[in-house]
Amino acid sequence: MKLVAHSKMRENIPFGKHVPMRIFRGYDRKKTMIIPHMHEAIEIIYISHGSLQIMDSSNFSILQVGEFHIFNSNDVHSTKFDGVLLKGIILQISFDLIKSLVPDAAYYKFYYSKGSEEQKKAVIQLMKSLLLKSECEKKFDFFKTYGDLMYLLNILFNDFSERISTKSVQSNQKYYKRIFKINSYIEQNYANKITLTTLSKQVHLNPEYLSRFISKNYGMSFYRYLTSVRLNHVQTLITTTDLQILQIAEQTGFANYAQFNKEFKNRFGCLPSRIRQRN
């Protein structure tokens, strides 16, 4: 499912002016990947056509038609699609809003599997209702939107949540800081040569441990993640600038043009010149 083009680990979500949420249709064809990221929001993805591979806190699964998945705030997650057509709805709810309503919200985790079939249908209907309201909004319709959102949060807390311990909350905070530190360094230095050893020195972790940590929590190797970050920037530069493709390859940290073409085709299913022609 395509989100706004980015490669930052902590996604900056443009919430609505009156209601701190964001909802939109997901529509993808062929090969699409959103690299591992996190944000201060609960995100729900509902699939109406096709199937989507998801990674949520190192757990992998396939989201099928008629199902939705709840990504908890600040959990590292990614999605991958490699089919013909994918359709769905993506809803993101500000965690600041949730904490203002439930001060100890950090002690709750949400899981699709906990809800009954009846409550799952209710969540899907509310997502469809919120989407329609966002697409046909009149001046004061945000009051109705807020009502639907409060109803949805009520269902999530009552039927899809599980309370976790103080120890788990503290462990999660340590985990978030480590993830953020790793990705901040990669994001700031992707255009330069980065090795696992140089990164390990920056985050004060043993290289072997760091390698295992990234593989487990990002669902891919250090090299693959670094390449994915670079390719996100490549895609943005190809579609928003007139820079020559060779210049883009040089500015995004690739060792040579052959490697650049190989990795780009592996990710997007075509050469960068094809993307440039389409745009």
GROMACS .gro file of N, CA, C and O in nm, residues 70-123:
model
  216
   70ILE      N    1  -0.412  -0.434   1.245
   70ILE     CA    2  -0.390  -0.317   1.330
   70ILE      C    3  -0.242  -0.306   1.363
   70ILE      O    4  -0.187  -0.396   1.428
   71PHE      N    5  -0.178  -0.199   1.319
   71PHE     CA    6  -0.040  -0.171   1.357
   71PHE      C    7  -0.043  -0.078   1.477
   71PHE      O    8  -0.097   0.033   1.470
   72ASN      N    9   0.017  -0.121   1.587
   72ASN     CA   10   0.019  -0.038   1.707
   72ASN      C   11   0.117   0.078   1.691
   72ASN      O   12   0.214   0.071   1.615
   73SER      N   13   0.092   0.185   1.764
   73SER     CA   14   0.178   0.303   1.758
   73SER      C   15   0.322   0.267   1.792
   73SER      O   16   0.349   0.198   1.890
   74ASN      N   17   0.414   0.314   1.708
   74ASN     CA   18   0.559   0.297   1.724
   74ASN      C   19   0.610   0.155   1.701
   74ASN      O   20   0.729   0.130   1.719
   75ASP      N   21   0.526   0.063   1.658
   75ASP     CA   22   0.574  -0.069   1.620
   75ASP      C   23   0.631  -0.061   1.479
   75ASP      O   24   0.570  -0.001   1.389
   76VAL      N   25   0.748  -0.119   1.458
   76VAL     CA   26   0.809  -0.119   1.325
   76VAL      C   27   0.731  -0.212   1.233
   76VAL      O   28   0.705  -0.328   1.268
   77HIS      N   29   0.693  -0.161   1.117
   77HIS     CA   30   0.616  -0.244   1.025
   77HIS      C   31   0.646  -0.208   0.880
   77HIS      O   32   0.698  -0.100   0.851
   78SER      N   33   0.615  -0.300   0.791
   78SER     CA   34   0.635  -0.276   0.647
   78SER      C   35   0.534  -0.360   0.571
   78SER      O   36   0.472  -0.451   0.626
   79THR      N   37   0.515  -0.327   0.444
   79THR     CA   38   0.423  -0.402   0.358
   79THR      C   39   0.487  -0.428   0.223
   79THR      O   40   0.574  -0.351   0.178
   80LYS      N   41   0.444  -0.534   0.159
   80LYS     CA   42   0.497  -0.570   0.028
   80LYS      C   43   0.387  -0.631  -0.056
   80LYS      O   44   0.312  -0.718  -0.010
   81PHE      N   45   0.376  -0.585  -0.181
   81PHE     CA   46   0.276  -0.637  -0.275
   81PHE      C   47   0.345  -0.674  -0.406
   81PHE      O   48   0.424  -0.596  -0.458
   82ASP      N   49   0.316  -0.792  -0.456
   82ASP     CA   50   0.377  -0.837  -0.581
   82ASP      C   51   0.274  -0.915  -0.662
   82ASP      O   52   0.296  -1.028  -0.703
   83GLY      N   53   0.158  -0.852  -0.684
   83GLY     CA   54   0.051  -0.917  -0.758
   83GLY      C   55   0.004  -0.832  -0.874
   83GLY      O   56   0.078  -0.750  -0.927
   84VAL      N   57  -0.121  -0.850  -0.912
   84VAL     CA   58  -0.178  -0.777  -1.025
   84VAL      C   59  -0.248  -0.650  -0.980
   84VAL      O   60  -0.225  -0.541  -1.034
   85LEU      N   61  -0.333  -0.660  -0.879
   85LEU     CA   62  -0.409  -0.544  -0.834
   85LEU      C   63  -0.438  -0.556  -0.684
   85LEU      O   64  -0.478  -0.661  -0.636
   86LEU      N   65  -0.418  -0.446  -0.613
   86LEU     CA   66  -0.444  -0.440  -0.470
   86LEU      C   67  -0.530  -0.319  -0.439
   86LEU      O   68  -0.500  -0.208  -0.483
   87LYS      N   69  -0.640  -0.340  -0.365
   87LYS     CA   70  -0.727  -0.230  -0.323
   87LYS      C   71  -0.756  -0.242  -0.175
   87LYS      O   72  -0.762  -0.353  -0.121
   88GLY      N   73  -0.776  -0.128  -0.111
   88GLY     CA   74  -0.807  -0.132   0.031
   88GLY      C   75  -0.825   0.007   0.088
   88GLY      O   76  -0.836   0.106   0.015
   89ILE      N   77  -0.830   0.015   0.220
   89ILE     CA   78  -0.845   0.142   0.292
   89ILE      C   79  -0.737   0.147   0.399
   89ILE      O   80  -0.712   0.048   0.469
   90ILE      N   81  -0.672   0.263   0.414
   90ILE     CA   82  -0.572   0.283   0.518
   90ILE      C   83  -0.622   0.394   0.611
   90ILE      O   84  -0.657   0.503   0.565
   91LEU      N   85  -0.626   0.363   0.741
   91LEU     CA   86  -0.669   0.459   0.843
   91LEU      C   87  -0.556   0.477   0.944
   91LEU      O   88  -0.502   0.379   0.996
   92GLN      N   89  -0.519   0.602   0.971
   92GLN     CA   90  -0.416   0.632   1.070
   92GLN      C   91  -0.476   0.728   1.173
   92GLN      O   92  -0.530   0.832   1.137
   93ILE      N   93  -0.465   0.691   1.301
   93ILE     CA   94  -0.524   0.769   1.410
   93ILE      C   95  -0.413   0.820   1.501
   93ILE      O   96  -0.331   0.741   1.550
   94SER      N   97  -0.408   0.949   1.524
   94SER     CA   98  -0.305   1.009   1.609
   94SER      C   99  -0.304   0.946   1.748
   94SER      O  100  -0.408   0.938   1.815
   95PHE      N  101  -0.184   0.905   1.793
   95PHE     CA  102  -0.175   0.847   1.926
   95PHE      C  103  -0.184   0.956   2.033
   95PHE      O  104  -0.221   0.928   2.147
   96ASP      N  105  -0.151   1.080   1.997
   96ASP     CA  106  -0.169   1.191   2.091
   96ASP      C  107  -0.317   1.208   2.125
   96ASP      O  108  -0.352   1.235   2.241
   97LEU      N  109  -0.403   1.194   2.024
   97LEU     CA  110  -0.547   1.200   2.049
   97LEU      C  111  -0.588   1.088   2.143
   97LEU      O  112  -0.662   1.110   2.240
   98ILE      N  113  -0.541   0.968   2.115
   98ILE     CA  114  -0.578   0.852   2.196
   98ILE      C  115  -0.531   0.870   2.341
   98ILE      O  116  -0.605   0.843   2.436
   99LYS      N  117  -0.408   0.921   2.360
   99LYS     CA  118  -0.356   0.943   2.496
   99LYS      C  119  -0.434   1.052   2.570
   99LYS      O  120  -0.445   1.048   2.692
  100SER      N  121  -0.488   1.149   2.495
  100SER     CA  122  -0.567   1.254   2.559
  100SER      C  123  -0.699   1.198   2.611
  100SER      O  124  -0.757   1.251   2.707
  101LEU      N  125  -0.746   1.090   2.548
  101LEU     CA  126  -0.871   1.026   2.589
  101LEU      C  127  -0.846   0.914   2.690
  101LEU      O  128  -0.926   0.892   2.782
  102VAL      N  129  -0.735   0.842   2.670
  102VAL     CA  130  -0.698   0.731   2.759
  102VAL      C  131  -0.553   0.754   2.801
  102VAL      O  132  -0.460   0.713   2.731
  103PRO      N  133  -0.529   0.821   2.913
  103PRO     CA  134  -0.393   0.858   2.954
  103PRO      C  135  -0.295   0.741   2.963
  103PRO      O  136  -0.175   0.759   2.939
  104ASP      N  137  -0.342   0.621   2.997
  104ASP     CA  138  -0.253   0.505   3.005
  104ASP      C  139  -0.260   0.419   2.879
  104ASP      O  140  -0.239   0.298   2.883
  105ALA      N  141  -0.284   0.483   2.765
  105ALA     CA  142  -0.300   0.410   2.638
  105ALA      C  143  -0.175   0.330   2.601
  105ALA      O  144  -0.184   0.229   2.530
  106ALA      N  145  -0.057   0.373   2.648
  106ALA     CA  146   0.067   0.301   2.618
  106ALA      C  147   0.067   0.160   2.675
  106ALA      O  148   0.148   0.076   2.635
  107TYR      N  149  -0.024   0.135   2.769
  107TYR     CA  150  -0.033   0.002   2.832
  107TYR      C  151  -0.128  -0.091   2.757
  107TYR      O  152  -0.157  -0.201   2.807
  108TYR      N  153  -0.176  -0.047   2.641
  108TYR     CA  154  -0.268  -0.130   2.563
  108TYR      C  155  -0.210  -0.160   2.425
  108TYR      O  156  -0.153  -0.074   2.361
  109LYS      N  157  -0.225  -0.285   2.382
  109LYS     CA  158  -0.188  -0.327   2.248
  109LYS      C  159  -0.315  -0.380   2.180
  109LYS      O  160  -0.400  -0.442   2.244
  110PHE      N  161  -0.325  -0.356   2.049
  110PHE     CA  162  -0.444  -0.397   1.974
  110PHE      C  163  -0.411  -0.511   1.879
  110PHE      O  164  -0.308  -0.508   1.810
  111TYR      N  165  -0.500  -0.610   1.873
  111TYR     CA  166  -0.478  -0.728   1.790
  111TYR      C  167  -0.607  -0.766   1.717
  111TYR      O  168  -0.714  -0.778   1.780
  112TYR      N  169  -0.596  -0.786   1.587
  112TYR     CA  170  -0.711  -0.827   1.505
  112TYR      C  171  -0.773  -0.956   1.557
  112TYR      O  172  -0.896  -0.972   1.560
  113SER      N  173  -0.690  -1.049   1.600
  113SER     CA  174  -0.737  -1.183   1.641
  113SER      C  175  -0.826  -1.182   1.764
  113SER      O  176  -0.902  -1.276   1.787
  114LYS      N  177  -0.821  -1.076   1.845
  114LYS     CA  178  -0.899  -1.073   1.969
  114LYS      C  179  -1.046  -1.041   1.947
  114LYS      O  180  -1.131  -1.075   2.028
  115GLY      N  181  -1.078  -0.973   1.837
  115GLY     CA  182  -1.215  -0.931   1.813
  115GLY      C  183  -1.303  -1.042   1.758
  115GLY      O  184  -1.257  -1.133   1.691
  116SER      N  185  -1.433  -1.033   1.785
  116SER     CA  186  -1.530  -1.128   1.729
  116SER      C  187  -1.557  -1.093   1.584
  116SER      O  188  -1.524  -0.983   1.537
  117GLU      N  189  -1.618  -1.184   1.510
  117GLU     CA  190  -1.652  -1.159   1.370
  117GLU      C  191  -1.747  -1.039   1.358
  117GLU      O  192  -1.736  -0.959   1.266
  118GLU      N  193  -1.837  -1.028   1.454
  118GLU     CA  194  -1.933  -0.917   1.452
  118GLU      C  195  -1.861  -0.783   1.470
  118GLU      O  196  -1.890  -0.686   1.399
  119GLN      N  197  -1.765  -0.780   1.563
  119GLN     CA  198  -1.692  -0.656   1.587
  119GLN      C  199  -1.596  -0.623   1.472
  119GLN      O  200  -1.572  -0.506   1.442
  120LYS      N  201  -1.543  -0.726   1.406
  120LYS     CA  202  -1.457  -0.703   1.289
  120LYS      C  203  -1.538  -0.637   1.177
  120LYS      O  204  -1.491  -0.545   1.111
  121LYS      N  205  -1.660  -0.685   1.157
  121LYS     CA  206  -1.747  -0.625   1.056
  121LYS      C  207  -1.779  -0.480   1.092
  121LYS      O  208  -1.786  -0.393   1.004
  122ALA      N  209  -1.797  -0.454   1.222
  122ALA     CA  210  -1.827  -0.317   1.266
  122ALA      C  211  -1.710  -0.224   1.238
  122ALA      O  212  -1.730  -0.110   1.194
  123VAL      N  213  -1.587  -0.271   1.259
  123VAL     CA  214  -1.469  -0.190   1.231
  123VAL      C  215  -1.460  -0.157   1.082
  123VAL      O  216  -1.435  -0.042   1.043
   0.00000   0.00000   0.00000
